[in-house]
PDB file of C-alpha atoms in Angstrom:
ATOM      1  CA  MET A 839       8.110   5.599 -14.473  1.00 48.00           C
ATOM      2  CA  GLY A 840       9.170   6.314 -18.071  1.00 58.00           C
ATOM      3  CA  GLY A 841      10.489   2.882 -19.098  1.00 60.00           C
ATOM      4  CA  THR A 842      12.954   2.530 -16.236  1.00 64.00           C
ATOM      5  CA  ALA A 843      12.601  -0.551 -14.044  1.00 62.00           C
ATOM      6  CA  MET A 844      11.665   0.286 -10.473  1.00 57.00           C
ATOM      7  CA  VAL A 845      13.007  -1.544  -7.470  1.00 63.00           C
ATOM      8  CA  PRO A 846      10.325  -3.560  -5.634  1.00 61.00           C
ATOM      9  CA  CYS A 847      10.059  -1.218  -2.669  1.00 83.00           C
ATOM     10  CA  GLU A 848       9.372   1.774  -4.934  1.00 89.00           C
ATOM     11  CA  THR A 849       6.647  -0.106  -6.785  1.00 90.00           C
ATOM     12  CA  ARG A 850       5.123  -1.191  -3.466  1.00 93.00           C
ATOM     13  CA  PHE A 851       5.118   2.409  -2.243  1.00 93.00           C
ATOM     14  CA  LEU A 852       3.469   3.703  -5.439  1.00 95.00           C
ATOM     15  CA  LEU A 853       0.736   1.045  -5.354  1.00 96.00           C
ATOM     16  CA  LEU A 854      -0.120   1.861  -1.751  1.00 96.00           C
ATOM     17  CA  VAL A 855      -0.156   5.613  -2.427  1.00 96.00           C
ATOM     18  CA  ARG A 856      -2.527   5.082  -5.371  1.00 96.00           C
ATOM     19  CA  LEU A 857      -4.817   2.954  -3.212  1.00 95.00           C
ATOM     20  CA  ALA A 858      -4.820   5.577  -0.449  1.00 95.00           C
ATOM     21  CA  TRP A 859      -5.748   8.217  -3.029  1.00 95.00           C
ATOM     22  CA  GLU A 860      -8.597   6.085  -4.433  1.00 94.00           C
ATOM     23  CA  LEU A 861      -9.948   5.394  -0.931  1.00 93.00           C
ATOM     24  CA  ARG A 862     -10.745   9.084  -0.593  1.00 91.00           C
ATOM     25  CA  ALA A 863     -13.827   8.430  -2.762  1.00 93.00           C
ATOM     26  CA  VAL A 864     -15.263   5.917  -0.247  1.00 89.00           C
ATOM     27  CA  PRO A 865     -14.523   7.998   2.031  1.00 88.00           C
ATOM     28  CA  ALA A 866     -12.033   6.140   4.182  1.00 89.00           C
ATOM     29  CA  THR A 867      -9.132   7.290   6.296  1.00 92.00           C
ATOM     30  CA  ALA A 868      -5.805   5.797   5.268  1.00 95.00           C
ATOM     31  CA  VAL A 869      -2.373   6.162   6.860  1.00 95.00           C
ATOM     32  CA  LEU A 870       0.772   5.170   4.968  1.00 95.00           C
ATOM     33  CA  VAL A 871       3.669   4.108   7.200  1.00 94.00           C
ATOM     34  CA  VAL A 872       7.090   4.160   5.554  1.00 91.00           C
ATOM     35  CA  PRO A 873       9.630   2.779   8.034  1.00 87.00           C
ATOM     36  CA  TYR A 874      13.311   3.330   7.406  1.00 84.00           C
ATOM     37  CA  TYR A 875      14.304  -0.361   7.611  1.00 83.00           C
ATOM     38  CA  ALA A 876      11.122  -2.045   6.352  1.00 86.00           C
ATOM     39  CA  GLU A 877       8.599  -1.960   3.535  1.00 90.00           C
ATOM     40  CA  PRO A 878       5.671   0.479   3.563  1.00 92.00           C
ATOM     41  CA  VAL A 879       2.254  -0.544   4.890  1.00 94.00           C
ATOM     42  CA  LEU A 880      -1.068   1.203   4.354  1.00 96.00           C
ATOM     43  CA  TYR A 881      -3.462   1.193   7.303  1.00 96.00           C
ATOM     44  CA  VAL A 882      -7.141   1.733   6.496  1.00 95.00           C
ATOM     45  CA  GLY A 883      -9.543   2.867   9.175  1.00 91.00           C
ATOM     46  CA  CYS A 884     -12.404   0.477   9.977  1.00 86.00           C
ATOM     47  CA  ARG A 885     -15.551   0.694  12.038  1.00 85.00           C
ATOM     48  CA  GLY A 886     -14.886   0.840  15.740  1.00 87.00           C
ATOM     49  CA  GLY A 887     -11.592   2.679  15.279  1.00 86.00           C
ATOM     50  CA  ALA A 888      -9.493  -0.338  14.270  1.00 90.00           C
ATOM     51  CA  ARG A 889      -6.938  -0.033  11.465  1.00 93.00           C
ATOM     52  CA  GLU A 890      -6.589  -2.802   8.903  1.00 94.00           C
ATOM     53  CA  PRO A 891      -3.128  -3.207   7.314  1.00 95.00           C
ATOM     54  CA  VAL A 892      -2.937  -3.481   3.525  1.00 95.00           C
ATOM     55  CA  LEU A 893       0.212  -4.888   1.943  1.00 94.00           C
ATOM     56  CA  ALA A 894       1.447  -4.834  -1.647  1.00 94.00           C
ATOM     57  CA  VAL A 895       2.955  -8.230  -2.444  1.00 92.00           C
ATOM     58  CA  GLN A 896       4.798  -9.272  -5.591  1.00 92.00           C
ATOM     59  CA  ARG A 897       3.965 -12.702  -7.036  1.00 93.00           C
ATOM     60  CA  GLY A 898       6.038 -13.372 -10.121  1.00 92.00           C
ATOM     61  CA  ALA A 899       5.507 -10.499 -12.547  1.00 91.00           C
ATOM     62  CA  HIS A 900       2.280  -9.360 -10.811  1.00 94.00           C
ATOM     63  CA  TRP A 901       1.529  -7.286  -7.743  1.00 94.00           C
ATOM     64  CA  LEU A 902      -1.332  -7.978  -5.331  1.00 94.00           C
ATOM     65  CA  LEU A 903      -2.888  -5.797  -2.653  1.00 95.00           C
ATOM     66  CA  VAL A 904      -3.722  -8.043   0.294  1.00 95.00           C
ATOM     67  CA  TRP A 905      -5.526  -7.616   3.595  1.00 91.00           C
ATOM     68  CA  ARG A 906      -7.411  -9.815   6.013  1.00 86.00           C
ATOM     69  CA  GLY A 907     -10.855  -8.505   5.030  1.00 66.00           C
TER      70      GLY A 907
END
């Protein structure tokens, strides 16, 4: 990161990767999907086999991690 401004999609990717890494302590299964023409989404495994999407959203100068739960 070294003082260089990152484009939003790179910041979004890094936030989701960090969250996926931290979820290993829970333990939880996480799958990061990085589509070619869209922004990345992190899917976190839930009880019953469902996957809950987690998004990184920019609001002004701040970033939020959002999900339905």
